[in-house]
mmCIF file of N, CA and C in Angstrom:
data_model
loop_
_atom_site.group_PDB
_atom_site.id
_atom_site.type_symbol
_atom_site.label_atom_id
_atom_site.label_comp_id
_atom_site.label_asym_id
_atom_site.label_seq_id
_atom_site.Cartn_x
_atom_site.Cartn_y
_atom_site.Cartn_z
ATOM 1 N N UNK A 21 14.591 18.158 31.809
ATOM 2 C CA UNK A 21 13.981 18.146 30.487
ATOM 3 C C UNK A 21 13.071 16.922 30.360
ATOM 4 N N UNK A 22 11.875 17.123 29.909
ATOM 5 C CA UNK A 22 10.881 16.043 29.871
ATOM 6 C C UNK A 22 11.016 15.139 28.659
ATOM 7 N N UNK A 23 11.743 15.576 27.629
ATOM 8 C CA UNK A 23 11.896 14.752 26.435
ATOM 9 C C UNK A 23 10.792 14.965 25.425
ATOM 10 N N UNK A 24 9.824 15.844 25.722
ATOM 11 C CA UNK A 24 8.742 16.126 24.785
ATOM 12 C C UNK A 24 9.266 16.962 23.628
ATOM 13 N N UNK A 25 8.681 16.754 22.475
ATOM 14 C CA UNK A 25 9.068 17.488 21.284
ATOM 15 C C UNK A 25 7.861 18.204 20.717
ATOM 16 N N UNK A 26 8.112 19.344 20.063
ATOM 17 C CA UNK A 26 7.020 20.101 19.459
ATOM 18 C C UNK A 26 6.362 19.339 18.323
ATOM 19 N N UNK A 27 7.085 18.426 17.676
ATOM 20 C CA UNK A 27 6.543 17.738 16.519
ATOM 21 C C UNK A 27 5.849 16.433 16.883
ATOM 22 N N UNK A 28 5.658 16.183 18.160
ATOM 23 C CA UNK A 28 4.915 15.000 18.611
ATOM 24 C C UNK A 28 3.548 15.416 19.124
ATOM 25 N N UNK A 29 2.578 14.586 18.893
ATOM 26 C CA UNK A 29 1.228 14.823 19.364
ATOM 27 C C UNK A 29 0.748 13.528 19.979
ATOM 28 N N UNK A 30 0.184 13.591 21.164
ATOM 29 C CA UNK A 30 -0.204 12.360 21.865
ATOM 30 C C UNK A 30 -1.258 11.554 21.116
ATOM 31 N N UNK A 31 -2.110 12.222 20.355
ATOM 32 C CA UNK A 31 -3.149 11.496 19.624
ATOM 33 C C UNK A 31 -2.706 11.103 18.221
ATOM 34 N N UNK A 32 -1.991 11.985 17.546
ATOM 35 C CA UNK A 32 -1.621 11.734 16.152
ATOM 36 C C UNK A 32 -0.290 11.023 16.026
ATOM 37 N N UNK A 33 0.535 11.057 17.047
ATOM 38 C CA UNK A 33 1.864 10.456 16.955
ATOM 39 C C UNK A 33 2.818 11.402 16.256
ATOM 40 N N UNK A 34 3.955 10.907 15.830
ATOM 41 C CA UNK A 34 4.921 11.781 15.173
ATOM 42 C C UNK A 34 4.372 12.324 13.857
ATOM 43 N N UNK A 35 4.417 13.624 13.698
ATOM 44 C CA UNK A 35 3.865 14.257 12.514
ATOM 45 C C UNK A 35 4.814 14.131 11.329
ATOM 46 N N UNK A 36 6.080 14.020 11.577
ATOM 47 C CA UNK A 36 7.082 14.000 10.519
ATOM 48 C C UNK A 36 7.200 12.620 9.879
ATOM 49 N N UNK A 37 6.818 11.579 10.539
ATOM 50 C CA UNK A 37 7.070 10.214 10.092
ATOM 51 C C UNK A 37 6.630 9.906 8.661
ATOM 52 N N UNK A 38 5.388 10.174 8.230
ATOM 53 C CA UNK A 38 5.019 9.846 6.837
ATOM 54 C C UNK A 38 5.909 10.560 5.821
ATOM 55 N N UNK A 39 6.244 11.794 6.097
ATOM 56 C CA UNK A 39 7.122 12.556 5.209
ATOM 57 C C UNK A 39 8.495 11.883 5.132
ATOM 58 N N UNK A 40 8.995 11.447 6.268
ATOM 59 C CA UNK A 40 10.303 10.799 6.307
ATOM 60 C C UNK A 40 10.274 9.438 5.620
ATOM 61 N N UNK A 41 9.205 8.690 5.810
ATOM 62 C CA UNK A 41 9.091 7.356 5.214
ATOM 63 C C UNK A 41 9.118 7.425 3.689
ATOM 64 N N UNK A 42 8.468 8.435 3.131
ATOM 65 C CA UNK A 42 8.392 8.556 1.673
ATOM 66 C C UNK A 42 9.513 9.403 1.090
ATOM 67 N N UNK A 43 10.394 9.915 1.928
ATOM 68 C CA UNK A 43 11.459 10.772 1.438
ATOM 69 C C UNK A 43 10.909 12.090 0.899
ATOM 70 N N UNK A 44 9.776 12.511 1.412
ATOM 71 C CA UNK A 44 9.157 13.759 0.989
ATOM 72 C C UNK A 44 8.367 13.661 -0.301
ATOM 73 N N UNK A 45 8.258 12.460 -0.863
ATOM 74 C CA UNK A 45 7.534 12.293 -2.125
ATOM 75 C C UNK A 45 6.050 12.125 -1.878
ATOM 76 N N UNK A 46 5.253 12.715 -2.750
ATOM 77 C CA UNK A 46 3.802 12.602 -2.637
ATOM 78 C C UNK A 46 3.216 11.663 -3.685
ATOM 79 N N UNK A 47 4.019 11.311 -4.703
ATOM 80 C CA UNK A 47 3.553 10.432 -5.779
ATOM 81 C C UNK A 47 4.540 9.271 -5.946
ATOM 82 N N UNK A 48 4.013 8.098 -6.285
ATOM 83 C CA UNK A 48 4.909 6.952 -6.489
ATOM 84 C C UNK A 48 5.797 7.141 -7.714
ATOM 85 N N UNK A 49 6.975 6.550 -7.671
ATOM 86 C CA UNK A 49 7.908 6.623 -8.799
ATOM 87 C C UNK A 49 7.342 5.924 -10.029
ATOM 88 N N UNK A 50 6.671 4.807 -9.827
ATOM 89 C CA UNK A 50 6.019 4.062 -10.911
ATOM 90 C C UNK A 50 4.663 3.583 -10.418
ATOM 91 N N UNK A 51 3.731 3.388 -11.355
ATOM 92 C CA UNK A 51 2.421 2.830 -11.026
ATOM 93 C C UNK A 51 1.421 3.869 -10.566
ATOM 94 N N UNK A 52 0.141 3.536 -10.760
ATOM 95 C CA UNK A 52 -0.944 4.429 -10.354
ATOM 96 C C UNK A 52 -1.629 3.915 -9.087
ATOM 97 N N UNK A 53 -1.744 2.610 -8.934
ATOM 98 C CA UNK A 53 -2.269 1.961 -7.740
ATOM 99 C C UNK A 53 -3.709 2.345 -7.408
ATOM 100 N N UNK A 54 -4.611 1.820 -8.223
ATOM 101 C CA UNK A 54 -6.044 1.946 -7.982
ATOM 102 C C UNK A 54 -6.353 1.356 -6.603
ATOM 103 N N UNK A 55 -7.372 1.872 -5.929
ATOM 104 C CA UNK A 55 -7.739 1.391 -4.598
ATOM 105 C C UNK A 55 -8.034 -0.101 -4.552
ATOM 106 N N UNK A 56 -8.616 -0.634 -5.628
ATOM 107 C CA UNK A 56 -8.971 -2.050 -5.641
ATOM 108 C C UNK A 56 -7.932 -2.909 -6.356
ATOM 109 N N UNK A 57 -6.802 -2.313 -6.727
ATOM 110 C CA UNK A 57 -5.720 -3.101 -7.336
ATOM 111 C C UNK A 57 -5.173 -4.067 -6.292
ATOM 112 N N UNK A 58 -4.775 -5.240 -6.752
ATOM 113 C CA UNK A 58 -4.229 -6.236 -5.845
ATOM 114 C C UNK A 58 -2.711 -6.217 -5.868
ATOM 115 N N UNK A 59 -2.142 -6.392 -4.689
ATOM 116 C CA UNK A 59 -0.699 -6.443 -4.507
ATOM 117 C C UNK A 59 -0.352 -7.855 -4.067
ATOM 118 N N UNK A 60 0.734 -8.388 -4.635
ATOM 119 C CA UNK A 60 1.212 -9.707 -4.251
ATOM 120 C C UNK A 60 2.725 -9.642 -4.111
ATOM 121 N N UNK A 61 3.225 -10.100 -2.987
ATOM 122 C CA UNK A 61 4.660 -10.062 -2.711
ATOM 123 C C UNK A 61 5.407 -11.073 -3.564
ATOM 124 N N UNK A 62 6.536 -10.640 -4.109
ATOM 125 C CA UNK A 62 7.434 -11.535 -4.846
ATOM 126 C C UNK A 62 8.729 -11.715 -4.075
ATOM 127 N N UNK A 63 8.804 -11.120 -2.906
ATOM 128 C CA UNK A 63 10.033 -11.108 -2.117
ATOM 129 C C UNK A 63 10.276 -12.464 -1.468
ATOM 130 N N UNK A 64 11.529 -12.822 -1.419
ATOM 131 C CA UNK A 64 11.918 -14.057 -0.749
ATOM 132 C C UNK A 64 12.692 -13.771 0.539
ATOM 133 N N UNK A 65 12.777 -12.499 0.901
ATOM 134 C CA UNK A 65 13.492 -12.108 2.106
ATOM 135 C C UNK A 65 14.902 -11.625 1.840
ATOM 136 N N UNK A 66 15.479 -11.973 0.698
ATOM 137 C CA UNK A 66 16.862 -11.620 0.401
ATOM 138 C C UNK A 66 17.044 -10.132 0.127
ATOM 139 N N UNK A 67 16.105 -9.504 -0.563
ATOM 140 C CA UNK A 67 16.251 -8.102 -0.933
ATOM 141 C C UNK A 67 15.644 -7.136 0.064
ATOM 142 N N UNK A 68 15.290 -7.616 1.248
ATOM 143 C CA UNK A 68 14.581 -6.788 2.210
ATOM 144 C C UNK A 68 15.488 -6.060 3.186
ATOM 145 N N UNK A 69 16.779 -6.122 2.995
ATOM 146 C CA UNK A 69 17.729 -5.540 3.939
ATOM 147 C C UNK A 69 17.600 -4.026 4.034
ATOM 148 N N UNK A 70 17.429 -3.352 2.926
ATOM 149 C CA UNK A 70 17.422 -1.896 2.909
ATOM 150 C C UNK A 70 16.011 -1.303 2.881
ATOM 151 N N UNK A 71 15.041 -2.033 3.354
ATOM 152 C CA UNK A 71 13.662 -1.559 3.350
ATOM 153 C C UNK A 71 13.309 -0.934 4.693
ATOM 154 N N UNK A 72 12.406 0.057 4.644
ATOM 155 C CA UNK A 72 11.902 0.633 5.890
ATOM 156 C C UNK A 72 10.885 -0.341 6.486
ATOM 157 N N UNK A 73 10.630 -0.249 7.783
ATOM 158 C CA UNK A 73 9.690 -1.194 8.421
ATOM 159 C C UNK A 73 8.321 -1.247 7.751
ATOM 160 N N UNK A 74 7.844 -0.133 7.249
ATOM 161 C CA UNK A 74 6.541 -0.100 6.592
ATOM 162 C C UNK A 74 6.550 -0.932 5.307
ATOM 163 N N UNK A 75 7.660 -0.907 4.574
ATOM 164 C CA UNK A 75 7.760 -1.724 3.357
ATOM 165 C C UNK A 75 7.811 -3.201 3.717
ATOM 166 N N UNK A 76 8.496 -3.537 4.784
ATOM 167 C CA UNK A 76 8.527 -4.935 5.238
ATOM 168 C C UNK A 76 7.128 -5.394 5.638
ATOM 169 N N UNK A 77 6.378 -4.506 6.279
ATOM 170 C CA UNK A 77 5.012 -4.836 6.680
ATOM 171 C C UNK A 77 4.125 -5.051 5.452
ATOM 172 N N UNK A 78 4.330 -4.247 4.411
ATOM 173 C CA UNK A 78 3.574 -4.426 3.165
ATOM 174 C C UNK A 78 3.882 -5.794 2.577
ATOM 175 N N UNK A 79 5.157 -6.155 2.504
ATOM 176 C CA UNK A 79 5.538 -7.446 1.935
ATOM 177 C C UNK A 79 4.969 -8.602 2.755
ATOM 178 N N UNK A 80 4.972 -8.461 4.063
ATOM 179 C CA UNK A 80 4.425 -9.517 4.920
ATOM 180 C C UNK A 80 2.921 -9.668 4.697
ATOM 181 N N UNK A 81 2.211 -8.552 4.602
ATOM 182 C CA UNK A 81 0.766 -8.590 4.411
ATOM 183 C C UNK A 81 0.395 -9.085 3.022
ATOM 184 N N UNK A 82 1.272 -8.833 2.040
ATOM 185 C CA UNK A 82 0.977 -9.161 0.638
ATOM 186 C C UNK A 82 1.465 -10.548 0.235
ATOM 187 N N UNK A 83 1.713 -11.413 1.192
ATOM 188 C CA UNK A 83 2.069 -12.797 0.831
ATOM 189 C C UNK A 83 0.899 -13.465 0.122
ATOM 190 N N UNK A 84 -0.295 -12.992 0.435
ATOM 191 C CA UNK A 84 -1.509 -13.376 -0.278
ATOM 192 C C UNK A 84 -2.055 -12.095 -0.899
ATOM 193 N N UNK A 85 -2.755 -12.180 -2.027
ATOM 194 C CA UNK A 85 -3.246 -10.962 -2.676
ATOM 195 C C UNK A 85 -4.061 -10.084 -1.724
ATOM 196 N N UNK A 86 -3.768 -8.803 -1.745
ATOM 197 C CA UNK A 86 -4.446 -7.842 -0.883
ATOM 198 C C UNK A 86 -4.612 -6.537 -1.662
ATOM 199 N N UNK A 87 -5.720 -5.857 -1.472
ATOM 200 C CA UNK A 87 -5.954 -4.604 -2.198
ATOM 201 C C UNK A 87 -5.154 -3.463 -1.571
ATOM 202 N N UNK A 88 -4.939 -2.431 -2.356
ATOM 203 C CA UNK A 88 -4.220 -1.251 -1.885
ATOM 204 C C UNK A 88 -4.966 -0.627 -0.700
ATOM 205 N N UNK A 89 -6.284 -0.555 -0.797
ATOM 206 C CA UNK A 89 -7.089 0.019 0.289
ATOM 207 C C UNK A 89 -6.932 -0.791 1.578
ATOM 208 N N UNK A 90 -6.921 -2.110 1.465
ATOM 209 C CA UNK A 90 -6.743 -2.959 2.646
ATOM 210 C C UNK A 90 -5.378 -2.748 3.277
ATOM 211 N N UNK A 91 -4.344 -2.629 2.441
ATOM 212 C CA UNK A 91 -3.001 -2.390 2.963
ATOM 213 C C UNK A 91 -2.960 -1.120 3.798
ATOM 214 N N UNK A 92 -3.512 -0.046 3.262
ATOM 215 C CA UNK A 92 -3.507 1.233 3.982
ATOM 216 C C UNK A 92 -4.242 1.094 5.309
ATOM 217 N N UNK A 93 -5.347 0.386 5.299
ATOM 218 C CA UNK A 93 -6.129 0.206 6.515
ATOM 219 C C UNK A 93 -5.389 -0.649 7.543
ATOM 220 N N UNK A 94 -4.880 -1.788 7.115
ATOM 221 C CA UNK A 94 -4.195 -2.699 8.033
ATOM 222 C C UNK A 94 -2.928 -2.082 8.616
ATOM 223 N N UNK A 95 -2.213 -1.301 7.819
ATOM 224 C CA UNK A 95 -0.954 -0.716 8.281
ATOM 225 C C UNK A 95 -1.150 0.632 8.961
ATOM 226 N N UNK A 96 -2.389 1.129 8.953
ATOM 227 C CA UNK A 96 -2.713 2.418 9.561
ATOM 228 C C UNK A 96 -1.840 3.540 8.993
ATOM 229 N N UNK A 97 -1.727 3.535 7.653
ATOM 230 C CA UNK A 97 -0.962 4.554 6.940
ATOM 231 C C UNK A 97 -1.862 5.273 5.957
ATOM 232 N N UNK A 98 -1.523 6.508 5.658
ATOM 233 C CA UNK A 98 -2.269 7.262 4.656
ATOM 234 C C UNK A 98 -2.126 6.586 3.302
ATOM 235 N N UNK A 99 -3.166 6.646 2.500
ATOM 236 C CA UNK A 99 -3.164 6.008 1.188
ATOM 237 C C UNK A 99 -2.021 6.520 0.318
ATOM 238 N N UNK A 100 -1.753 7.809 0.365
ATOM 239 C CA UNK A 100 -0.657 8.374 -0.419
ATOM 240 C C UNK A 100 0.691 7.799 -0.033
ATOM 241 N N UNK A 101 0.907 7.581 1.248
ATOM 242 C CA UNK A 101 2.157 6.987 1.728
ATOM 243 C C UNK A 101 2.280 5.558 1.215
ATOM 244 N N UNK A 102 1.191 4.797 1.307
ATOM 245 C CA UNK A 102 1.200 3.406 0.837
ATOM 246 C C UNK A 102 1.503 3.358 -0.659
ATOM 247 N N UNK A 103 0.909 4.251 -1.431
ATOM 248 C CA UNK A 103 1.155 4.273 -2.879
ATOM 249 C C UNK A 103 2.629 4.566 -3.188
ATOM 250 N N UNK A 104 3.245 5.492 -2.472
ATOM 251 C CA UNK A 104 4.660 5.796 -2.692
ATOM 252 C C UNK A 104 5.517 4.572 -2.355
ATOM 253 N N UNK A 105 5.226 3.930 -1.230
ATOM 254 C CA UNK A 105 5.984 2.741 -0.833
ATOM 255 C C UNK A 105 5.786 1.595 -1.825
ATOM 256 N N UNK A 106 4.562 1.439 -2.322
ATOM 257 C CA UNK A 106 4.299 0.408 -3.330
ATOM 258 C C UNK A 106 5.074 0.690 -4.610
ATOM 259 N N UNK A 107 5.155 1.956 -4.998
ATOM 260 C CA UNK A 107 5.929 2.321 -6.190
ATOM 261 C C UNK A 107 7.382 1.906 -6.058
ATOM 262 N N UNK A 108 7.954 2.124 -4.888
ATOM 263 C CA UNK A 108 9.348 1.727 -4.643
ATOM 264 C C UNK A 108 9.495 0.210 -4.707
ATOM 265 N N UNK A 109 8.561 -0.504 -4.083
ATOM 266 C CA UNK A 109 8.629 -1.969 -4.085
ATOM 267 C C UNK A 109 8.439 -2.533 -5.490
ATOM 268 N N UNK A 110 7.543 -1.929 -6.264
ATOM 269 C CA UNK A 110 7.314 -2.361 -7.640
ATOM 270 C C UNK A 110 8.567 -2.125 -8.485
ATOM 271 N N UNK A 111 9.182 -0.976 -8.300
ATOM 272 C CA UNK A 111 10.392 -0.634 -9.044
ATOM 273 C C UNK A 111 11.525 -1.615 -8.728
ATOM 274 N N UNK A 112 11.569 -2.124 -7.509
ATOM 275 C CA UNK A 112 12.597 -3.082 -7.099
ATOM 276 C C UNK A 112 12.235 -4.521 -7.459
ATOM 277 N N UNK A 113 11.045 -4.721 -8.008
ATOM 278 C CA UNK A 113 10.619 -6.061 -8.391
ATOM 279 C C UNK A 113 10.213 -6.930 -7.223
ATOM 280 N N UNK A 114 9.862 -6.319 -6.088
ATOM 281 C CA UNK A 114 9.513 -7.085 -4.898
ATOM 282 C C UNK A 114 8.019 -7.379 -4.781
ATOM 283 N N UNK A 115 7.202 -6.726 -5.632
ATOM 284 C CA UNK A 115 5.767 -6.988 -5.632
ATOM 285 C C UNK A 115 5.264 -7.085 -7.062
ATOM 286 N N UNK A 116 4.102 -7.692 -7.200
ATOM 287 C CA UNK A 116 3.357 -7.703 -8.462
ATOM 288 C C UNK A 116 2.088 -6.893 -8.215
ATOM 289 N N UNK A 117 1.666 -6.155 -9.230
ATOM 290 C CA UNK A 117 0.419 -5.402 -9.147
ATOM 291 C C UNK A 117 -0.560 -5.970 -10.153
ATOM 292 N N UNK A 118 -1.787 -6.123 -9.751
ATOM 293 C CA UNK A 118 -2.846 -6.591 -10.626
ATOM 294 C C UNK A 118 -3.942 -5.534 -10.603
ATOM 295 N N UNK A 119 -3.894 -4.635 -11.589
ATOM 296 C CA UNK A 119 -4.831 -3.523 -11.684
ATOM 297 C C UNK A 119 -6.168 -4.017 -12.244
ATOM 298 N N UNK A 120 -7.269 -3.406 -11.819
ATOM 299 C CA UNK A 120 -8.573 -3.767 -12.391
ATOM 300 C C UNK A 120 -8.626 -3.352 -13.852
ATOM 301 N N UNK A 121 -9.346 -4.117 -14.630
ATOM 302 C CA UNK A 121 -9.488 -3.795 -16.053
ATOM 303 C C UNK A 121 -10.798 -3.047 -16.257
ATOM 304 N N UNK A 122 -10.697 -1.899 -16.914
ATOM 305 C CA UNK A 122 -11.867 -1.093 -17.222
ATOM 306 C C UNK A 122 -11.998 -0.978 -18.726
ATOM 307 N N UNK A 123 -13.226 -0.885 -19.196
ATOM 308 C CA UNK A 123 -13.458 -0.657 -20.626
ATOM 309 C C UNK A 123 -13.088 0.776 -20.944
ATOM 310 N N UNK A 124 -12.210 0.966 -21.916
ATOM 311 C CA UNK A 124 -11.747 2.304 -22.258
ATOM 312 C C UNK A 124 -12.790 3.117 -23.007
ATOM 313 N N UNK A 125 -13.598 2.485 -23.853
ATOM 314 C CA UNK A 125 -14.524 3.235 -24.691
ATOM 315 C C UNK A 125 -15.722 3.806 -23.913
ATOM 316 N N UNK A 126 -16.143 3.123 -22.878
ATOM 317 C CA UNK A 126 -17.336 3.529 -22.151
ATOM 318 C C UNK A 126 -16.983 4.238 -20.843
ATOM 319 N N UNK A 127 -15.788 4.056 -20.361
ATOM 320 C CA UNK A 127 -15.393 4.599 -19.068
ATOM 321 C C UNK A 127 -15.297 3.478 -18.055
ATOM 322 N N UNK A 128 -15.061 3.828 -16.801
ATOM 323 C CA UNK A 128 -14.936 2.782 -15.773
ATOM 324 C C UNK A 128 -16.193 1.939 -15.660
ATOM 325 N N UNK A 129 -16.018 0.641 -15.651
ATOM 326 C CA UNK A 129 -17.114 -0.297 -15.495
ATOM 327 C C UNK A 129 -17.007 -0.948 -14.125
ATOM 328 N N UNK A 130 -17.997 -1.712 -13.810
ATOM 329 C CA UNK A 130 -17.993 -2.459 -12.556
ATOM 330 C C UNK A 130 -16.833 -3.446 -12.566
ATOM 331 N N UNK A 131 -16.056 -3.508 -11.476
ATOM 332 C CA UNK A 131 -14.943 -4.464 -11.418
ATOM 333 C C UNK A 131 -15.436 -5.912 -11.525
ATOM 334 N N UNK A 132 -14.540 -6.780 -11.894
ATOM 335 C CA UNK A 132 -14.795 -8.207 -11.990
ATOM 336 C C UNK A 132 -15.365 -8.716 -10.662
ATOM 337 N N UNK A 133 -16.255 -9.702 -10.723
ATOM 338 C CA UNK A 133 -16.884 -10.247 -9.519
ATOM 339 C C UNK A 133 -15.862 -10.800 -8.521
ATOM 340 N N UNK A 134 -14.793 -11.395 -9.017
ATOM 341 C CA UNK A 134 -13.792 -11.958 -8.093
ATOM 342 C C UNK A 134 -13.072 -10.858 -7.324
ATOM 343 N N UNK A 135 -12.918 -9.687 -7.940
ATOM 344 C CA UNK A 135 -12.304 -8.560 -7.241
ATOM 345 C C UNK A 135 -13.244 -8.057 -6.153
ATOM 346 N N UNK A 136 -14.519 -7.934 -6.498
ATOM 347 C CA UNK A 136 -15.496 -7.487 -5.509
ATOM 348 C C UNK A 136 -15.582 -8.453 -4.337
ATOM 349 N N UNK A 137 -15.575 -9.750 -4.615
ATOM 350 C CA UNK A 137 -15.632 -10.754 -3.552
ATOM 351 C C UNK A 137 -14.400 -10.653 -2.654
ATOM 352 N N UNK A 138 -13.231 -10.453 -3.251
ATOM 353 C CA UNK A 138 -12.003 -10.339 -2.463
ATOM 354 C C UNK A 138 -12.018 -9.092 -1.580
ATOM 355 N N UNK A 139 -12.542 -7.995 -2.101
ATOM 356 C CA UNK A 139 -12.639 -6.768 -1.313
ATOM 357 C C UNK A 139 -13.619 -6.960 -0.157
ATOM 358 N N UNK A 140 -14.762 -7.574 -0.424
ATOM 359 C CA UNK A 140 -15.740 -7.837 0.630
ATOM 360 C C UNK A 140 -15.132 -8.744 1.699
ATOM 361 N N UNK A 141 -14.438 -9.781 1.279
ATOM 362 C CA UNK A 141 -13.794 -10.678 2.246
ATOM 363 C C UNK A 141 -12.748 -9.931 3.076
ATOM 364 N N UNK A 142 -12.004 -9.039 2.424
ATOM 365 C CA UNK A 142 -11.023 -8.252 3.159
ATOM 366 C C UNK A 142 -11.663 -7.325 4.161
ATOM 367 N N UNK A 143 -12.786 -6.703 3.785
ATOM 368 C CA UNK A 143 -13.491 -5.830 4.723
ATOM 369 C C UNK A 143 -14.078 -6.613 5.882
ATOM 370 N N UNK A 144 -14.571 -7.805 5.614
ATOM 371 C CA UNK A 144 -15.098 -8.642 6.704
ATOM 372 C C UNK A 144 -14.003 -9.021 7.676
ATOM 373 N N UNK A 145 -12.792 -9.200 7.165
ATOM 374 C CA UNK A 145 -11.675 -9.592 8.027
ATOM 375 C C UNK A 145 -11.262 -8.467 8.980
ATOM 376 N N UNK A 146 -11.617 -7.230 8.620
ATOM 377 C CA UNK A 146 -11.286 -6.097 9.497
ATOM 378 C C UNK A 146 -12.084 -6.203 10.771
#
């Protein structure tokens, strides 16, 4: 027996993994998580015992403010998976979210200059 499985693909990797990581959920338990929202870790390492490796990686990357889009890119995870994991971390109080502020009366406006600069810096770091 070669050990190959039908659910493995040499290019895509395990197909079941994102589903397993999120527990089959497609939406986060809490939060909306705009692409340019910033995540900041509040974890001190004590509450990280029952976290999946992807959540630990999020906390490690978010020691400094990082956008949701950057997290998905750096961790090589689908955006939906990252949002579900962020919802769990937010619910546990292990992260802070800083959502962009938009004017409600006119619709979405251009994000604050500091947010744009942080996103550009994050893209340059890639």
